[in-house]
């Protein structure tokens, strides 16, 4: 159903209305459709006639009391991310992710336009070897190329939200075949934080070892802070 012309028209209409790229707009429409389909089922199960529950994507990461994990046991990075999530308004500057257009998104304040264009051109050139029509069809063997694909996937996860594992898989399903593999890669590379089955974007750019820095493309340095809602590098 997601490939018929009517659904694609809805996706394009949402892109025009929200400024989202194709992947993000498609993922939002799929979630809204699933929520609408689930609503009648909840009513038939005798759920109380109360107001709509807060969407999981708008909840804050779980507290230590709710998850049964003491603050002392929580990793320092996860605790920092949970206590200071970027706001959605700040992340809106990254809506024009490069995968949706052949031209680079607007240059953030404080960034050299030449460096921005050069990094974006490299991003598109490398990504084109592994992504077809928004979907990853080949897994890069080299770390540097894999980072470009992970940044492409990360663009579908706006800052200031949280997701369950099921929701993360649903978003990734629109772009990859092996959702579990790419979900773990996003966590391993520090692009997603995870605790007690809940995922969210980090509050700061992940730290890299010296060896990883040698294979980190300029596009991560320039685009990732914008996507996370931070000031430009």
Short mmCIF file of C-alpha atoms in Angstrom, two decimals:
data_model
loop_
_atom_site.label_atom_id
_atom_site.label_comp_id
_atom_site.label_asym_id
_atom_site.label_seq_id
_atom_site.Cartn_x
_atom_site.Cartn_y
_atom_site.Cartn_z
CA UNK A 1 0.00 0.00 0.00
CA UNK A 2 2.83 2.36 0.78
CA UNK A 3 3.96 2.27 -2.84
CA UNK A 4 0.73 3.20 -4.56
CA UNK A 5 0.36 6.56 -6.22
CA UNK A 6 -2.27 7.85 -3.76
CA UNK A 7 0.02 7.35 -0.77
CA UNK A 8 2.95 8.96 -2.58
CA UNK A 9 0.74 11.96 -3.30
CA UNK A 10 -0.06 12.24 0.42
CA UNK A 11 3.64 12.07 1.24
CA UNK A 12 4.48 14.82 -1.25
CA UNK A 13 1.65 16.98 0.10
CA UNK A 14 3.01 16.59 3.60
CA UNK A 15 6.51 17.46 2.37
CA UNK A 16 5.18 20.70 0.89
CA UNK A 17 3.24 21.53 4.06
CA UNK A 18 5.96 20.71 6.62
CA UNK A 19 9.24 21.05 4.77
CA UNK A 20 10.13 17.47 5.69
CA UNK A 21 12.12 15.22 3.40
CA UNK A 22 10.40 12.25 1.75
CA UNK A 23 11.57 9.70 4.30
CA UNK A 24 10.46 11.68 7.37
CA UNK A 25 7.10 12.63 5.83
CA UNK A 26 6.43 9.02 4.85
CA UNK A 27 7.33 7.74 8.33
CA UNK A 28 4.99 10.28 9.99
CA UNK A 29 2.10 9.31 7.71
CA UNK A 30 2.65 5.62 8.43
CA UNK A 31 2.60 6.25 12.18
CA UNK A 32 -0.56 8.34 11.93
CA UNK A 33 -2.23 5.60 9.90
CA UNK A 34 -1.25 2.97 12.45
CA UNK A 35 -2.52 5.15 15.33
CA UNK A 36 -5.84 5.67 13.56
CA UNK A 37 -6.20 1.94 12.97
CA UNK A 38 -5.41 1.15 16.61
CA UNK A 39 -7.90 3.66 18.07
CA UNK A 40 -11.10 1.62 17.36
CA UNK A 41 -9.45 -1.44 18.87
CA UNK A 42 -8.74 0.39 22.10
CA UNK A 43 -12.35 1.56 22.33
CA UNK A 44 -13.75 -1.93 21.82
CA UNK A 45 -11.58 -3.21 24.66
CA UNK A 46 -13.45 -1.01 27.10
CA UNK A 47 -10.80 1.58 27.71
CA UNK A 48 -11.92 4.59 29.82
CA UNK A 49 -13.37 7.53 27.89
CA UNK A 50 -10.57 9.81 28.88
CA UNK A 51 -8.60 12.24 26.74
CA UNK A 52 -6.03 10.92 24.26
CA UNK A 53 -2.83 9.58 25.76
CA UNK A 54 0.33 11.55 25.29
CA UNK A 55 2.17 10.20 22.20
CA UNK A 56 5.29 8.27 23.13
CA UNK A 57 7.30 10.40 20.72
CA UNK A 58 6.63 13.45 22.95
CA UNK A 59 7.50 11.85 26.29
CA UNK A 60 10.73 12.49 28.09
CA UNK A 61 13.25 9.67 28.56
CA UNK A 62 12.44 7.49 31.61
CA UNK A 63 13.58 8.67 35.01
CA UNK A 64 15.61 6.48 37.32
CA UNK A 65 12.55 5.86 39.52
CA UNK A 66 10.38 4.78 36.58
CA UNK A 67 12.94 2.39 35.12
CA UNK A 68 14.27 0.95 38.35
CA UNK A 69 17.80 2.11 37.46
CA UNK A 70 19.47 4.32 40.02
CA UNK A 71 21.10 7.53 38.87
CA UNK A 72 24.42 6.13 40.00
CA UNK A 73 23.97 3.18 37.65
CA UNK A 74 23.04 5.28 34.64
CA UNK A 75 25.80 6.02 32.09
CA UNK A 76 26.91 9.62 32.28
CA UNK A 77 26.05 10.31 28.65
CA UNK A 78 22.55 8.85 28.96
CA UNK A 79 21.87 10.87 32.10
CA UNK A 80 22.98 14.06 30.38
CA UNK A 81 20.80 13.33 27.36
CA UNK A 82 17.80 12.53 29.51
CA UNK A 83 18.09 15.72 31.54
CA UNK A 84 18.65 18.12 28.67
CA UNK A 85 17.03 17.11 25.41
CA UNK A 86 17.21 19.51 22.44
CA UNK A 87 13.96 21.29 21.60
CA UNK A 88 12.05 20.49 18.42
CA UNK A 89 12.20 24.13 17.34
CA UNK A 90 15.98 24.02 17.38
CA UNK A 91 16.00 20.85 15.31
CA UNK A 92 13.74 22.32 12.65
CA UNK A 93 16.79 23.85 10.95
CA UNK A 94 17.74 20.34 9.84
CA UNK A 95 14.42 19.56 8.14
CA UNK A 96 15.99 20.11 4.73
CA UNK A 97 18.22 17.07 4.99
CA UNK A 98 20.45 16.71 1.93
CA UNK A 99 19.07 13.30 0.99
CA UNK A 100 15.86 15.00 -0.12
CA UNK A 101 17.46 17.36 -2.63
CA UNK A 102 20.49 17.67 -4.86
CA UNK A 103 21.22 21.08 -3.34
CA UNK A 104 22.63 21.50 0.16
CA UNK A 105 20.38 22.75 2.96
CA UNK A 106 20.82 26.38 4.05
CA UNK A 107 24.23 27.14 5.50
CA UNK A 108 24.01 27.60 9.29
CA UNK A 109 25.36 30.74 10.89
CA UNK A 110 29.04 30.51 11.66
CA UNK A 111 29.77 27.84 9.04
CA UNK A 112 31.96 28.48 6.00
CA UNK A 113 29.67 28.12 2.94
CA UNK A 114 32.48 26.60 0.89
CA UNK A 115 33.15 23.92 3.51
CA UNK A 116 29.41 23.25 3.83
CA UNK A 117 28.96 22.77 0.08
CA UNK A 118 32.08 20.64 -0.20
CA UNK A 119 31.04 18.38 2.69
CA UNK A 120 27.52 18.06 1.29
CA UNK A 121 28.82 17.13 -2.16
CA UNK A 122 30.94 14.35 -0.63
CA UNK A 123 27.92 13.17 1.38
CA UNK A 124 25.74 12.85 -1.71
CA UNK A 125 28.48 11.23 -3.76
CA UNK A 126 29.18 8.50 -1.20
CA UNK A 127 25.54 8.01 -0.25
CA UNK A 128 24.63 7.45 -3.89
CA UNK A 129 26.66 4.23 -3.90
CA UNK A 130 24.57 2.65 -1.15
CA UNK A 131 21.09 4.23 -1.25
CA UNK A 132 18.48 3.92 -3.99
CA UNK A 133 15.18 5.84 -3.80
CA UNK A 134 15.75 6.56 -0.14
CA UNK A 135 16.42 2.92 0.80
CA UNK A 136 19.76 1.40 1.74
CA UNK A 137 20.47 -1.45 -0.68
CA UNK A 138 24.11 -2.11 0.24
CA UNK A 139 25.86 -2.13 3.63
CA UNK A 140 29.16 -0.21 3.45
CA UNK A 141 32.12 -2.21 4.70
CA UNK A 142 34.26 0.83 5.49
CA UNK A 143 33.52 2.89 8.59
CA UNK A 144 33.69 6.26 6.82
CA UNK A 145 31.11 5.27 4.20
CA UNK A 146 28.88 3.72 6.85
CA UNK A 147 28.77 7.01 8.74
CA UNK A 148 27.21 8.69 5.69
CA UNK A 149 24.45 6.05 5.61
CA UNK A 150 23.85 6.40 9.36
CA UNK A 151 23.49 10.18 9.01
CA UNK A 152 20.97 9.55 6.23
CA UNK A 153 18.96 7.33 8.60
CA UNK A 154 19.36 9.73 11.52
CA UNK A 155 17.63 12.50 9.58
CA UNK A 156 14.32 10.63 10.12
CA UNK A 157 14.66 11.07 13.91
CA UNK A 158 14.07 14.68 14.99
CA UNK A 159 15.58 16.02 18.19
CA UNK A 160 13.39 16.47 21.25
CA UNK A 161 11.47 13.20 20.85
CA UNK A 162 11.66 9.70 22.29
CA UNK A 163 10.74 6.43 20.60
CA UNK A 164 10.07 2.89 21.68
CA UNK A 165 12.04 0.13 20.00
CA UNK A 166 8.97 -0.76 17.95
CA UNK A 167 8.70 2.83 16.74
CA UNK A 168 12.40 3.00 15.87
CA UNK A 169 12.04 -0.19 13.84
CA UNK A 170 8.96 1.19 12.08
CA UNK A 171 10.86 4.31 11.00
CA UNK A 172 13.87 2.31 9.85
CA UNK A 173 11.66 -0.14 7.97
CA UNK A 174 10.91 2.57 5.42
CA UNK A 175 14.62 2.80 4.62
CA UNK A 176 16.35 -0.53 5.38
CA UNK A 177 15.69 -4.27 5.35
CA UNK A 178 17.55 -5.19 8.55
CA UNK A 179 16.13 -2.81 11.14
CA UNK A 180 17.84 -4.49 14.12
CA UNK A 181 21.30 -4.17 12.56
CA UNK A 182 20.96 -0.48 11.71
CA UNK A 183 19.28 0.32 15.04
CA UNK A 184 22.28 -1.16 16.85
CA UNK A 185 24.67 0.74 14.56
CA UNK A 186 22.94 4.04 15.37
CA UNK A 187 23.41 3.32 19.07
CA UNK A 188 26.98 2.05 18.63
CA UNK A 189 28.02 5.22 16.78
CA UNK A 190 26.37 7.41 19.44
CA UNK A 191 23.68 8.82 17.16
CA UNK A 192 20.89 7.38 19.34
CA UNK A 193 20.79 7.00 23.11
CA UNK A 194 18.98 4.00 24.62
CA UNK A 195 17.74 3.07 28.06
CA UNK A 196 15.01 0.68 29.22
CA UNK A 197 13.74 0.23 25.66
CA UNK A 198 13.43 3.97 24.98
CA UNK A 199 15.53 5.81 22.38
CA UNK A 200 16.34 9.49 21.89
CA UNK A 201 18.95 11.72 20.26
CA UNK A 202 22.03 12.66 22.32
CA UNK A 203 22.31 16.07 23.92
CA UNK A 204 25.72 16.61 22.37
CA UNK A 205 27.83 15.42 19.45
CA UNK A 206 29.29 11.97 20.25
CA UNK A 207 32.94 11.89 21.25
CA UNK A 208 35.27 10.04 18.87
CA UNK A 209 38.53 8.25 19.49
CA UNK A 210 41.58 9.33 17.53
CA UNK A 211 41.20 6.43 15.11
CA UNK A 212 37.50 7.15 14.57
CA UNK A 213 38.21 10.85 14.01
CA UNK A 214 40.38 9.93 11.04
CA UNK A 215 37.38 8.24 9.42
CA UNK A 216 34.73 10.77 10.43
CA UNK A 217 33.54 12.83 7.43
CA UNK A 218 33.24 16.58 7.52
CA UNK A 219 29.47 16.28 7.05
CA UNK A 220 29.10 14.85 10.55
CA UNK A 221 31.06 17.77 12.01
CA UNK A 222 28.94 20.34 10.17
CA UNK A 223 25.45 18.84 9.86
CA UNK A 224 25.07 16.81 13.06
CA UNK A 225 25.18 19.76 15.51
CA UNK A 226 22.43 21.43 13.47
CA UNK A 227 20.29 18.30 13.53
CA UNK A 228 20.76 17.91 17.29
CA UNK A 229 19.63 21.50 17.83
CA UNK A 230 23.02 22.71 18.97
CA UNK A 231 24.93 25.78 17.87
CA UNK A 232 26.94 25.45 14.69
CA UNK A 233 30.48 24.02 15.11
#
